[in-house]
Amino acid sequence: MKHIRLGTLDVGRVGLGAMGMSAAYTGAGTDDAESIRAIHRALDLGVTLIDTAEIYGPFANEELVGQAIKDRRDEVVLATKFGLISHSGGGPGNLDSSPANIRTALEGSLRRLGTNHIDLYYQHRVDPNTAIEDTVGALAELVTEGKIRHIGLSEAGPSTIRRAHAVHPVTALQSEYSLWTRDPEPKVLPVLRELGIGFVAYSPLGRGFLTGEIRSTDDFADDDARKTSPRFVGENFQRNLRAVDEVKAIAAEVGATPAQVALAWVLARGDDIAAIPGTKRVSRVEENSATAAIQLSPEQIDRLNNLTPAAGDHHNEEQMQMIEH
C-alpha cells in the first residue's frame, strides 16, 4: 500500500469507510462478523485509515469499529467525527459544534472505540451557530491534552477552512469526491494545497453506483439513503447509467473493475489525496486495496475527466444545505 501525508499525518492512500457496515445502506447491521472480517482484512492489506462517526447508527458503527480494532489499535489511523448530534437535548441530526458538545461527543467516541485518543477528529458539518474559531479552539485544547492527534473538517468551504487553519493547523478536509462529484475542484482543492492540508475523498465510488453493478434500485431497502438521493431516482438514474458504461469500457481496456478505475482516477488527482471507499465485505476490501496497481494512461484519464456529468444533486435537499462550497 502506497502511503501519503495528509498535512503531517501518514496514511495509506486507500482507506476504509465503515459507515455502511451499520447505517444508511441496504444490509447495514445485518452481518457484524463479516464487517469485522472486512476491517481485519483491510489492515492485513496495509490499509491504515479507518473512518467512522458517532452519527453512524447512531453510535453503533463506532462500537463495531472499536470491537474490530481492539487488539490492533497501533495499526490504525483512527478517524471519527462529531457535530451531527447535539448532546444537550437536540439529538441526532442537529448541528452542534459548541465546545461543550465537542467534549461530550469525544468522551462517548473514546469509550465506544475503546481507545484513549482519536488520530483524526473531524467536524462532521460546519455549525452555523458556532464560530469556527470557537470550535477549533476547543479542538486545539484536546490536542494539547492528548485526546486527539489531528484536527479535520468535513464539507467546509474555503473561508471556513482558512479561518479554522488560522487558529490551529487543520490536517485534512473530508468531502465527497469522485468521477461524478467534482465540486471541490474549482475552489476547495486550491485552498487546501495552498495551506498544506490533505484531502480525504468519501464516496469515491458514488455510493456504489460507479462499480457498475447497480442497474436498478428495486433491491434497495426502504431505509436505504440512496432512495432519496436525486441521482438514484427516475430519469436521473437512467441518464447516470451512461457514465457508468463509459467507466466500464475503460475498465475492460486496462483489465480492471469499474470500481478500481473510478478509484484510480481519484488517486491520480494528486499525491495529497486519500480515498475511503466504504464496504462491509472482504471481497470489496481486496478489490479496492488492489487499486494501487492500476495504471491509467493520460488518454484514459482525459476520457474520465470528460465523463458524462451526473444528473441530479449528490445529496438530498436537506443534506445539501449542510454543505459549504
PDB file of C-alpha atoms in Angstrom:
ATOM      1  CA  MET A   1       0.000   0.000   0.000  1.00  0.00           C
ATOM      2  CA  LYS A   2       1.412   3.356  -1.024  1.00  0.00           C
ATOM      3  CA  HIS A   3       1.401   5.968   1.735  1.00  0.00           C
ATOM      4  CA  ILE A   4       0.892   9.723   1.534  1.00  0.00           C
ATOM      5  CA  ARG A   5       0.813  12.561   4.031  1.00  0.00           C
ATOM      6  CA  LEU A   6      -2.323  14.418   4.979  1.00  0.00           C
ATOM      7  CA  GLY A   7      -0.680  17.503   6.417  1.00  0.00           C
ATOM      8  CA  THR A   8       1.712  15.812   8.861  1.00  0.00           C
ATOM      9  CA  LEU A   9      -0.307  12.577   9.151  1.00  0.00           C
ATOM     10  CA  ASP A  10       0.919   9.457   7.344  1.00  0.00           C
ATOM     11  CA  VAL A  11      -1.825   7.239   5.879  1.00  0.00           C
ATOM     12  CA  GLY A  12      -2.253   4.514   3.307  1.00  0.00           C
ATOM     13  CA  ARG A  13      -3.761   6.033   0.157  1.00  0.00           C
ATOM     14  CA  VAL A  14      -6.764   3.713   0.177  1.00  0.00           C
ATOM     15  CA  GLY A  15      -8.584   3.708   3.491  1.00  0.00           C
ATOM     16  CA  LEU A  16     -11.866   2.172   4.619  1.00  0.00           C
ATOM     17  CA  GLY A  17     -15.145   3.951   5.241  1.00  0.00           C
ATOM     18  CA  ALA A  18     -17.087   1.971   7.838  1.00  0.00           C
ATOM     19  CA  MET A  19     -20.460   3.776   7.741  1.00  0.00           C
ATOM     20  CA  GLY A  20     -22.279   1.256   5.544  1.00  0.00           C
ATOM     21  CA  MET A  21     -21.498  -1.542   7.975  1.00  0.00           C
ATOM     22  CA  SER A  22     -24.003  -0.055  10.410  1.00  0.00           C
ATOM     23  CA  ALA A  23     -26.110   2.609   8.696  1.00  0.00           C
ATOM     24  CA  ALA A  24     -27.560   4.209   5.580  1.00  0.00           C
ATOM     25  CA  TYR A  25     -27.382   1.355   3.057  1.00  0.00           C
ATOM     26  CA  THR A  26     -29.262  -1.872   2.393  1.00  0.00           C
ATOM     27  CA  GLY A  27     -27.967  -4.676   4.603  1.00  0.00           C
ATOM     28  CA  ALA A  28     -26.371  -2.393   7.176  1.00  0.00           C
ATOM     29  CA  GLY A  29     -26.071  -4.021  10.595  1.00  0.00           C
ATOM     30  CA  THR A  30     -27.047  -7.474   9.346  1.00  0.00           C
ATOM     31  CA  ASP A  31     -23.628  -9.151   9.488  1.00  0.00           C
ATOM     32  CA  ASP A  32     -21.274  -7.600  12.011  1.00  0.00           C
ATOM     33  CA  ALA A  33     -18.999 -10.631  11.855  1.00  0.00           C
ATOM     34  CA  GLU A  34     -18.355 -10.076   8.133  1.00  0.00           C
ATOM     35  CA  SER A  35     -17.840  -6.363   8.766  1.00  0.00           C
ATOM     36  CA  ILE A  36     -15.208  -7.135  11.378  1.00  0.00           C
ATOM     37  CA  ARG A  37     -13.541  -9.569   8.993  1.00  0.00           C
ATOM     38  CA  ALA A  38     -13.514  -6.795   6.374  1.00  0.00           C
ATOM     39  CA  ILE A  39     -11.754  -4.415   8.773  1.00  0.00           C
ATOM     40  CA  HIS A  40      -9.218  -7.088   9.694  1.00  0.00           C
ATOM     41  CA  ARG A  41      -8.591  -7.896   6.027  1.00  0.00           C
ATOM     42  CA  ALA A  42      -8.102  -4.207   5.272  1.00  0.00           C
ATOM     43  CA  LEU A  43      -5.438  -3.982   7.977  1.00  0.00           C
ATOM     44  CA  ASP A  44      -3.776  -7.130   6.657  1.00  0.00           C
ATOM     45  CA  LEU A  45      -3.552  -5.480   3.220  1.00  0.00           C
ATOM     46  CA  GLY A  46      -1.916  -2.335   4.569  1.00  0.00           C
ATOM     47  CA  VAL A  47      -4.957  -0.099   4.947  1.00  0.00           C
ATOM     48  CA  THR A  48      -4.371   2.241   7.875  1.00  0.00           C
ATOM     49  CA  LEU A  49      -7.102   4.913   7.737  1.00  0.00           C
ATOM     50  CA  ILE A  50     -10.391   3.642   9.199  1.00  0.00           C
ATOM     51  CA  ASP A  51     -13.223   6.169   9.141  1.00  0.00           C
ATOM     52  CA  THR A  52     -16.363   6.260  11.281  1.00  0.00           C
ATOM     53  CA  ALA A  53     -18.589   8.814  13.079  1.00  0.00           C
ATOM     54  CA  GLU A  54     -20.822   8.998  16.116  1.00  0.00           C
ATOM     55  CA  ILE A  55     -23.876   9.661  13.901  1.00  0.00           C
ATOM     56  CA  TYR A  56     -23.496   6.349  12.068  1.00  0.00           C
ATOM     57  CA  GLY A  57     -26.106   4.232  13.758  1.00  0.00           C
ATOM     58  CA  PRO A  58     -26.111   6.481  15.791  1.00  0.00           C
ATOM     59  CA  PHE A  59     -23.213   5.119  17.821  1.00  0.00           C
ATOM     60  CA  ALA A  60     -23.382   1.511  16.557  1.00  0.00           C
ATOM     61  CA  ASN A  61     -20.636   1.962  13.972  1.00  0.00           C
ATOM     62  CA  GLU A  62     -18.109   3.286  16.469  1.00  0.00           C
ATOM     63  CA  GLU A  63     -18.866   0.312  18.723  1.00  0.00           C
ATOM     64  CA  LEU A  64     -18.329  -2.067  15.807  1.00  0.00           C
ATOM     65  CA  VAL A  65     -15.048  -0.436  14.766  1.00  0.00           C
ATOM     66  CA  GLY A  66     -13.896  -0.439  18.387  1.00  0.00           C
ATOM     67  CA  GLN A  67     -14.586  -4.150  18.633  1.00  0.00           C
ATOM     68  CA  ALA A  68     -12.708  -4.822  15.383  1.00  0.00           C
ATOM     69  CA  ILE A  69      -9.554  -2.904  16.284  1.00  0.00           C
ATOM     70  CA  LYS A  70      -9.294  -3.689  19.983  1.00  0.00           C
ATOM     71  CA  ASP A  71      -6.227  -5.902  19.506  1.00  0.00           C
ATOM     72  CA  ARG A  72      -4.797  -3.936  16.554  1.00  0.00           C
ATOM     73  CA  ARG A  73      -5.091  -0.311  17.627  1.00  0.00           C
ATOM     74  CA  ASP A  74      -1.482   0.506  16.799  1.00  0.00           C
ATOM     75  CA  GLU A  75      -2.072  -0.445  13.132  1.00  0.00           C
ATOM     76  CA  VAL A  76      -4.906   2.044  12.704  1.00  0.00           C
ATOM     77  CA  VAL A  77      -5.106   5.726  11.900  1.00  0.00           C
ATOM     78  CA  LEU A  78      -8.479   6.112  13.556  1.00  0.00           C
ATOM     79  CA  ALA A  79     -10.805   8.843  12.306  1.00  0.00           C
ATOM     80  CA  THR A  80     -14.203   9.760  13.657  1.00  0.00           C
ATOM     81  CA  LYS A  81     -16.490  12.791  13.558  1.00  0.00           C
ATOM     82  CA  PHE A  82     -18.608  14.975  15.807  1.00  0.00           C
ATOM     83  CA  GLY A  83     -21.161  17.700  15.315  1.00  0.00           C
ATOM     84  CA  LEU A  84     -24.235  15.997  13.811  1.00  0.00           C
ATOM     85  CA  ILE A  85     -25.584  15.064  17.230  1.00  0.00           C
ATOM     86  CA  SER A  86     -26.449  17.658  19.847  1.00  0.00           C
ATOM     87  CA  HIS A  87     -25.857  16.034  23.225  1.00  0.00           C
ATOM     88  CA  SER A  88     -27.587  18.802  25.165  1.00  0.00           C
ATOM     89  CA  GLY A  89     -31.056  17.705  24.080  1.00  0.00           C
ATOM     90  CA  GLY A  90     -31.285  18.284  20.333  1.00  0.00           C
ATOM     91  CA  GLY A  91     -30.218  14.770  19.466  1.00  0.00           C
ATOM     92  CA  PRO A  92     -29.199  13.272  16.110  1.00  0.00           C
ATOM     93  CA  GLY A  93     -29.416  15.460  13.034  1.00  0.00           C
ATOM     94  CA  ASN A  94     -28.963  18.708  14.930  1.00  0.00           C
ATOM     95  CA  LEU A  95     -25.741  20.566  14.173  1.00  0.00           C
ATOM     96  CA  ASP A  96     -23.780  21.370  17.323  1.00  0.00           C
ATOM     97  CA  SER A  97     -20.058  22.142  17.326  1.00  0.00           C
ATOM     98  CA  SER A  98     -20.078  24.115  20.558  1.00  0.00           C
ATOM     99  CA  PRO A  99     -17.074  23.462  22.811  1.00  0.00           C
ATOM    100  CA  ALA A 100     -19.210  21.769  25.451  1.00  0.00           C
ATOM    101  CA  ASN A 101     -20.808  19.450  22.895  1.00  0.00           C
ATOM    102  CA  ILE A 102     -17.415  18.543  21.433  1.00  0.00           C
ATOM    103  CA  ARG A 103     -16.138  17.356  24.802  1.00  0.00           C
ATOM    104  CA  THR A 104     -19.263  15.265  25.431  1.00  0.00           C
ATOM    105  CA  ALA A 105     -19.068  13.784  21.942  1.00  0.00           C
ATOM    106  CA  LEU A 106     -15.399  12.936  22.246  1.00  0.00           C
ATOM    107  CA  GLU A 107     -15.755  11.145  25.565  1.00  0.00           C
ATOM    108  CA  GLY A 108     -18.503   8.989  24.056  1.00  0.00           C
ATOM    109  CA  SER A 109     -16.432   8.210  20.975  1.00  0.00           C
ATOM    110  CA  LEU A 110     -13.366   7.290  23.016  1.00  0.00           C
ATOM    111  CA  ARG A 111     -15.452   4.931  25.119  1.00  0.00           C
ATOM    112  CA  ARG A 112     -17.155   3.223  22.178  1.00  0.00           C
ATOM    113  CA  LEU A 113     -13.929   2.922  20.197  1.00  0.00           C
ATOM    114  CA  GLY A 114     -12.050   1.558  23.187  1.00  0.00           C
ATOM    115  CA  THR A 115      -9.146   3.945  22.885  1.00  0.00           C
ATOM    116  CA  ASN A 116      -7.564   6.862  24.736  1.00  0.00           C
ATOM    117  CA  HIS A 117      -7.086   9.041  21.657  1.00  0.00           C
ATOM    118  CA  ILE A 118      -8.502   9.739  18.201  1.00  0.00           C
ATOM    119  CA  ASP A 119      -5.918  10.152  15.455  1.00  0.00           C
ATOM    120  CA  LEU A 120      -8.058  12.397  13.220  1.00  0.00           C
ATOM    121  CA  TYR A 121     -11.121  14.116  14.684  1.00  0.00           C
ATOM    122  CA  TYR A 122     -13.393  15.796  12.158  1.00  0.00           C
ATOM    123  CA  GLN A 123     -16.123  18.363  12.468  1.00  0.00           C
ATOM    124  CA  HIS A 124     -18.785  16.467  10.500  1.00  0.00           C
ATOM    125  CA  ARG A 125     -20.563  19.527   9.144  1.00  0.00           C
ATOM    126  CA  VAL A 126     -19.990  23.234   9.730  1.00  0.00           C
ATOM    127  CA  ASP A 127     -22.236  24.578  12.507  1.00  0.00           C
ATOM    128  CA  PRO A 128     -23.611  27.998  11.514  1.00  0.00           C
ATOM    129  CA  ASN A 129     -24.452  28.731  15.157  1.00  0.00           C
ATOM    130  CA  THR A 130     -20.896  28.306  16.487  1.00  0.00           C
ATOM    131  CA  ALA A 131     -17.954  30.328  15.231  1.00  0.00           C
ATOM    132  CA  ILE A 132     -15.398  28.030  13.650  1.00  0.00           C
ATOM    133  CA  GLU A 133     -12.747  29.767  15.760  1.00  0.00           C
ATOM    134  CA  ASP A 134     -14.522  28.567  18.925  1.00  0.00           C
ATOM    135  CA  THR A 135     -14.845  25.033  17.575  1.00  0.00           C
ATOM    136  CA  VAL A 136     -11.195  24.763  16.535  1.00  0.00           C
ATOM    137  CA  GLY A 137     -10.104  26.421  19.773  1.00  0.00           C
ATOM    138  CA  ALA A 138     -11.814  23.633  21.704  1.00  0.00           C
ATOM    139  CA  LEU A 139     -10.233  21.018  19.447  1.00  0.00           C
ATOM    140  CA  ALA A 140      -6.808  22.595  19.946  1.00  0.00           C
ATOM    141  CA  GLU A 141      -7.238  22.146  23.714  1.00  0.00           C
ATOM    142  CA  LEU A 142      -7.978  18.458  23.132  1.00  0.00           C
ATOM    143  CA  VAL A 143      -4.808  18.147  21.052  1.00  0.00           C
ATOM    144  CA  THR A 144      -2.837  19.641  23.942  1.00  0.00           C
ATOM    145  CA  GLU A 145      -4.494  17.158  26.297  1.00  0.00           C
ATOM    146  CA  GLY A 146      -3.509  14.272  24.005  1.00  0.00           C
ATOM    147  CA  LYS A 147      -7.073  13.108  23.427  1.00  0.00           C
ATOM    148  CA  ILE A 148      -6.929  13.867  19.720  1.00  0.00           C
ATOM    149  CA  ARG A 149      -3.867  13.995  17.493  1.00  0.00           C
ATOM    150  CA  HIS A 150      -5.092  15.826  14.391  1.00  0.00           C
ATOM    151  CA  ILE A 151      -7.979  18.146  13.504  1.00  0.00           C
ATOM    152  CA  GLY A 152     -10.173  17.675  10.457  1.00  0.00           C
ATOM    153  CA  LEU A 153     -13.108  19.369   8.763  1.00  0.00           C
ATOM    154  CA  SER A 154     -15.766  17.875   6.506  1.00  0.00           C
ATOM    155  CA  GLU A 155     -17.626  19.600   3.674  1.00  0.00           C
ATOM    156  CA  ALA A 156     -16.275  23.008   4.696  1.00  0.00           C
ATOM    157  CA  GLY A 157     -15.821  25.826   2.198  1.00  0.00           C
ATOM    158  CA  PRO A 158     -12.709  27.947   1.535  1.00  0.00           C
ATOM    159  CA  SER A 159     -13.498  30.727   4.030  1.00  0.00           C
ATOM    160  CA  THR A 160     -14.193  28.322   6.885  1.00  0.00           C
ATOM    161  CA  ILE A 161     -11.053  26.333   6.072  1.00  0.00           C
ATOM    162  CA  ARG A 162      -8.891  29.465   6.189  1.00  0.00           C
ATOM    163  CA  ARG A 163     -10.416  30.681   9.447  1.00  0.00           C
ATOM    164  CA  ALA A 164     -10.052  27.270  11.079  1.00  0.00           C
ATOM    165  CA  HIS A 165      -6.461  26.808   9.947  1.00  0.00           C
ATOM    166  CA  ALA A 166      -5.543  30.231  11.368  1.00  0.00           C
ATOM    167  CA  VAL A 167      -6.483  29.005  14.857  1.00  0.00           C
ATOM    168  CA  HIS A 168      -4.766  25.607  14.694  1.00  0.00           C
ATOM    169  CA  PRO A 169      -3.353  23.620  11.755  1.00  0.00           C
ATOM    170  CA  VAL A 170      -6.026  21.579  10.036  1.00  0.00           C
ATOM    171  CA  THR A 171      -4.679  18.206   8.909  1.00  0.00           C
ATOM    172  CA  ALA A 172      -7.368  17.139   6.457  1.00  0.00           C
ATOM    173  CA  LEU A 173     -10.643  18.043   4.826  1.00  0.00           C
ATOM    174  CA  GLN A 174     -13.033  15.206   4.069  1.00  0.00           C
ATOM    175  CA  SER A 175     -15.604  15.823   1.346  1.00  0.00           C
ATOM    176  CA  GLU A 176     -17.400  13.834  -1.297  1.00  0.00           C
ATOM    177  CA  TYR A 177     -15.252  13.485  -4.409  1.00  0.00           C
ATOM    178  CA  SER A 178     -15.497  11.103  -7.329  1.00  0.00           C
ATOM    179  CA  LEU A 179     -15.870  10.944 -11.081  1.00  0.00           C
ATOM    180  CA  TRP A 180     -19.410  12.216 -10.711  1.00  0.00           C
ATOM    181  CA  THR A 181     -18.960  14.609  -7.767  1.00  0.00           C
ATOM    182  CA  ARG A 182     -16.225  17.107  -8.586  1.00  0.00           C
ATOM    183  CA  ASP A 183     -17.446  20.074  -6.556  1.00  0.00           C
ATOM    184  CA  PRO A 184     -14.187  20.515  -4.553  1.00  0.00           C
ATOM    185  CA  GLU A 185     -12.051  21.096  -7.648  1.00  0.00           C
ATOM    186  CA  PRO A 186     -12.528  24.790  -8.500  1.00  0.00           C
ATOM    187  CA  LYS A 187     -12.293  26.425  -5.067  1.00  0.00           C
ATOM    188  CA  VAL A 188     -11.608  23.975  -2.241  1.00  0.00           C
ATOM    189  CA  LEU A 189      -8.673  21.923  -3.509  1.00  0.00           C
ATOM    190  CA  PRO A 190      -6.577  25.010  -4.407  1.00  0.00           C
ATOM    191  CA  VAL A 191      -7.021  26.369  -0.862  1.00  0.00           C
ATOM    192  CA  LEU A 192      -6.057  23.038   0.673  1.00  0.00           C
ATOM    193  CA  ARG A 193      -2.904  22.918  -1.426  1.00  0.00           C
ATOM    194  CA  GLU A 194      -2.019  26.479  -0.592  1.00  0.00           C
ATOM    195  CA  LEU A 195      -2.292  25.740   3.126  1.00  0.00           C
ATOM    196  CA  GLY A 196      -0.749  22.249   3.078  1.00  0.00           C
ATOM    197  CA  ILE A 197      -3.953  20.483   4.142  1.00  0.00           C
ATOM    198  CA  GLY A 198      -4.637  16.941   2.923  1.00  0.00           C
ATOM    199  CA  PHE A 199      -7.834  15.808   1.253  1.00  0.00           C
ATOM    200  CA  VAL A 200      -9.868  12.675   2.031  1.00  0.00           C
ATOM    201  CA  ALA A 201     -12.423  11.653  -0.588  1.00  0.00           C
ATOM    202  CA  TYR A 202     -15.537   9.953   0.737  1.00  0.00           C
ATOM    203  CA  SER A 203     -17.955   8.114  -1.562  1.00  0.00           C
ATOM    204  CA  PRO A 204     -15.233   7.834  -4.244  1.00  0.00           C
ATOM    205  CA  LEU A 205     -17.353   5.130  -5.889  1.00  0.00           C
ATOM    206  CA  GLY A 206     -20.508   7.236  -5.995  1.00  0.00           C
ATOM    207  CA  ARG A 207     -22.262   5.259  -3.235  1.00  0.00           C
ATOM    208  CA  GLY A 208     -21.641   2.090  -5.195  1.00  0.00           C
ATOM    209  CA  PHE A 209     -23.014   3.427  -8.467  1.00  0.00           C
ATOM    210  CA  LEU A 210     -19.610   3.611 -10.161  1.00  0.00           C
ATOM    211  CA  THR A 211     -18.972  -0.080  -9.536  1.00  0.00           C
ATOM    212  CA  GLY A 212     -21.261  -0.763 -12.497  1.00  0.00           C
ATOM    213  CA  GLU A 213     -23.216  -3.342 -10.544  1.00  0.00           C
ATOM    214  CA  ILE A 214     -26.231  -1.218  -9.655  1.00  0.00           C
ATOM    215  CA  ARG A 215     -28.607  -1.287 -12.622  1.00  0.00           C
ATOM    216  CA  SER A 216     -31.820  -0.842 -10.635  1.00  0.00           C
ATOM    217  CA  THR A 217     -32.857   0.409  -7.197  1.00  0.00           C
ATOM    218  CA  ASP A 218     -35.532  -2.269  -6.813  1.00  0.00           C
ATOM    219  CA  ASP A 219     -33.395  -4.263  -4.394  1.00  0.00           C
ATOM    220  CA  PHE A 220     -32.700  -1.307  -2.110  1.00  0.00           C
ATOM    221  CA  ALA A 221     -34.340  -1.460   1.318  1.00  0.00           C
ATOM    222  CA  ASP A 222     -36.883   1.271   2.070  1.00  0.00           C
ATOM    223  CA  ASP A 223     -34.495   2.915   4.551  1.00  0.00           C
ATOM    224  CA  ASP A 224     -31.552   2.941   2.115  1.00  0.00           C
ATOM    225  CA  ALA A 225     -30.347   6.563   1.926  1.00  0.00           C
ATOM    226  CA  ARG A 226     -29.977   6.253  -1.839  1.00  0.00           C
ATOM    227  CA  LYS A 227     -33.760   6.039  -2.127  1.00  0.00           C
ATOM    228  CA  THR A 228     -33.870   9.810  -1.514  1.00  0.00           C
ATOM    229  CA  SER A 229     -30.737  10.679  -3.498  1.00  0.00           C
ATOM    230  CA  PRO A 230     -31.661  12.603  -6.663  1.00  0.00           C
ATOM    231  CA  ARG A 231     -29.053  10.686  -8.657  1.00  0.00           C
ATOM    232  CA  PHE A 232     -30.737   7.357  -7.985  1.00  0.00           C
ATOM    233  CA  VAL A 233     -34.254   8.434  -8.911  1.00  0.00           C
ATOM    234  CA  GLY A 234     -36.217   8.245 -12.172  1.00  0.00           C
ATOM    235  CA  GLU A 235     -34.725   9.733 -15.310  1.00  0.00           C
ATOM    236  CA  ASN A 236     -31.586  10.818 -13.456  1.00  0.00           C
ATOM    237  CA  PHE A 237     -30.810   7.191 -12.645  1.00  0.00           C
ATOM    238  CA  GLN A 238     -31.184   6.127 -16.265  1.00  0.00           C
ATOM    239  CA  ARG A 239     -29.051   9.016 -17.516  1.00  0.00           C
ATOM    240  CA  ASN A 240     -26.347   8.276 -14.971  1.00  0.00           C
ATOM    241  CA  LEU A 241     -26.032   4.710 -16.199  1.00  0.00           C
ATOM    242  CA  ARG A 242     -24.389   6.144 -19.323  1.00  0.00           C
ATOM    243  CA  ALA A 243     -21.454   7.441 -17.298  1.00  0.00           C
ATOM    244  CA  VAL A 244     -21.060   4.044 -15.654  1.00  0.00           C
ATOM    245  CA  ASP A 245     -20.941   2.382 -19.057  1.00  0.00           C
ATOM    246  CA  GLU A 246     -18.103   4.735 -20.035  1.00  0.00           C
ATOM    247  CA  VAL A 247     -16.174   3.705 -16.907  1.00  0.00           C
ATOM    248  CA  LYS A 248     -16.824   0.044 -17.693  1.00  0.00           C
ATOM    249  CA  ALA A 249     -15.373   0.486 -21.177  1.00  0.00           C
ATOM    250  CA  ILE A 250     -12.097   1.815 -19.761  1.00  0.00           C
ATOM    251  CA  ALA A 251     -12.057  -0.925 -17.126  1.00  0.00           C
ATOM    252  CA  ALA A 252     -12.200  -3.513 -19.903  1.00  0.00           C
ATOM    253  CA  GLU A 253      -9.213  -1.855 -21.585  1.00  0.00           C
ATOM    254  CA  VAL A 254      -6.993  -1.964 -18.504  1.00  0.00           C
ATOM    255  CA  GLY A 255      -8.136  -5.331 -17.178  1.00  0.00           C
ATOM    256  CA  ALA A 256      -9.602  -3.867 -14.004  1.00  0.00           C
ATOM    257  CA  THR A 257     -13.027  -3.498 -12.450  1.00  0.00           C
ATOM    258  CA  PRO A 258     -15.051  -0.288 -12.871  1.00  0.00           C
ATOM    259  CA  ALA A 259     -14.619   0.370  -9.144  1.00  0.00           C
ATOM    260  CA  GLN A 260     -10.846   0.161  -9.456  1.00  0.00           C
ATOM    261  CA  VAL A 261     -10.869   2.563 -12.416  1.00  0.00           C
ATOM    262  CA  ALA A 262     -13.070   5.062 -10.569  1.00  0.00           C
ATOM    263  CA  LEU A 263     -10.833   4.836  -7.501  1.00  0.00           C
ATOM    264  CA  ALA A 264      -7.627   5.056  -9.547  1.00  0.00           C
ATOM    265  CA  TRP A 265      -8.915   8.266 -11.116  1.00  0.00           C
ATOM    266  CA  VAL A 266      -9.429   9.837  -7.668  1.00  0.00           C
ATOM    267  CA  LEU A 267      -5.929   8.869  -6.552  1.00  0.00           C
ATOM    268  CA  ALA A 268      -4.465  10.244  -9.775  1.00  0.00           C
ATOM    269  CA  ARG A 269      -5.792  13.698  -8.889  1.00  0.00           C
ATOM    270  CA  GLY A 270      -2.897  14.335  -6.510  1.00  0.00           C
ATOM    271  CA  ASP A 271      -0.466  12.868  -4.004  1.00  0.00           C
ATOM    272  CA  ASP A 272      -2.256  14.765  -1.248  1.00  0.00           C
ATOM    273  CA  ILE A 273      -5.489  12.791  -1.723  1.00  0.00           C
ATOM    274  CA  ALA A 274      -6.554   9.646   0.129  1.00  0.00           C
ATOM    275  CA  ALA A 275      -9.812   7.834  -0.563  1.00  0.00           C
ATOM    276  CA  ILE A 276     -12.064   5.945   1.842  1.00  0.00           C
ATOM    277  CA  PRO A 277     -14.340   3.674  -0.201  1.00  0.00           C
ATOM    278  CA  GLY A 278     -16.949   2.155   2.043  1.00  0.00           C
ATOM    279  CA  THR A 279     -17.793  -1.518   2.188  1.00  0.00           C
ATOM    280  CA  LYS A 280     -18.786  -4.241   4.591  1.00  0.00           C
ATOM    281  CA  ARG A 281     -17.419  -7.120   2.501  1.00  0.00           C
ATOM    282  CA  VAL A 282     -13.966  -8.717   2.476  1.00  0.00           C
ATOM    283  CA  SER A 283     -14.077  -9.164  -1.313  1.00  0.00           C
ATOM    284  CA  ARG A 284     -14.624  -5.434  -1.854  1.00  0.00           C
ATOM    285  CA  VAL A 285     -11.809  -4.550   0.533  1.00  0.00           C
ATOM    286  CA  GLU A 286      -9.494  -6.736  -1.532  1.00  0.00           C
ATOM    287  CA  GLU A 287     -10.712  -5.206  -4.798  1.00  0.00           C
ATOM    288  CA  ASN A 288     -10.337  -1.623  -3.568  1.00  0.00           C
ATOM    289  CA  SER A 289      -6.943  -2.208  -1.986  1.00  0.00           C
ATOM    290  CA  ALA A 290      -5.586  -3.558  -5.275  1.00  0.00           C
ATOM    291  CA  THR A 291      -6.259  -0.226  -6.978  1.00  0.00           C
ATOM    292  CA  ALA A 292      -2.687   0.953  -6.424  1.00  0.00           C
ATOM    293  CA  ALA A 293      -1.567  -1.428  -9.185  1.00  0.00           C
ATOM    294  CA  ILE A 294      -3.925   0.155 -11.745  1.00  0.00           C
ATOM    295  CA  GLN A 295      -2.191   2.490 -14.175  1.00  0.00           C
ATOM    296  CA  LEU A 296      -4.411   4.728 -16.285  1.00  0.00           C
ATOM    297  CA  SER A 297      -2.963   6.255 -19.449  1.00  0.00           C
ATOM    298  CA  PRO A 298      -3.159  10.033 -20.000  1.00  0.00           C
ATOM    299  CA  GLU A 299      -5.722   9.387 -22.716  1.00  0.00           C
ATOM    300  CA  GLN A 300      -7.867   7.288 -20.383  1.00  0.00           C
ATOM    301  CA  ILE A 301      -7.649   9.915 -17.651  1.00  0.00           C
ATOM    302  CA  ASP A 302      -8.702  12.529 -20.180  1.00  0.00           C
ATOM    303  CA  ARG A 303     -11.734  10.461 -21.147  1.00  0.00           C
ATOM    304  CA  LEU A 304     -12.656  10.064 -17.491  1.00  0.00           C
ATOM    305  CA  ASN A 305     -12.197  13.798 -16.922  1.00  0.00           C
ATOM    306  CA  ASN A 306     -14.786  14.374 -19.626  1.00  0.00           C
ATOM    307  CA  LEU A 307     -17.237  11.768 -18.442  1.00  0.00           C
ATOM    308  CA  THR A 308     -20.924  12.496 -18.953  1.00  0.00           C
ATOM    309  CA  PRO A 309     -21.773  14.779 -15.978  1.00  0.00           C
ATOM    310  CA  ALA A 310     -24.015  13.324 -13.299  1.00  0.00           C
ATOM    311  CA  ALA A 311     -27.701  14.166 -13.369  1.00  0.00           C
ATOM    312  CA  GLY A 312     -29.077  15.331 -10.013  1.00  0.00           C
ATOM    313  CA  ASP A 313     -27.525  16.548  -6.762  1.00  0.00           C
ATOM    314  CA  HIS A 314     -25.313  14.144  -4.824  1.00  0.00           C
ATOM    315  CA  HIS A 315     -27.342  14.505  -1.601  1.00  0.00           C
ATOM    316  CA  ASN A 316     -30.992  15.180  -0.865  1.00  0.00           C
ATOM    317  CA  GLU A 317     -32.050  18.780  -0.333  1.00  0.00           C
ATOM    318  CA  GLU A 318     -31.731  18.740   3.459  1.00  0.00           C
ATOM    319  CA  GLN A 319     -28.193  17.369   3.342  1.00  0.00           C
ATOM    320  CA  MET A 320     -27.124  19.691   0.537  1.00  0.00           C
ATOM    321  CA  GLN A 321     -27.956  22.650   2.784  1.00  0.00           C
ATOM    322  CA  MET A 322     -25.283  21.489   5.252  1.00  0.00           C
ATOM    323  CA  ILE A 323     -22.518  21.550   2.624  1.00  0.00           C
ATOM    324  CA  GLU A 324     -20.344  24.596   2.071  1.00  0.00           C
ATOM    325  CA  HIS A 325     -18.765  25.332  -1.315  1.00  0.00           C
TER     326      HIS A 325
END
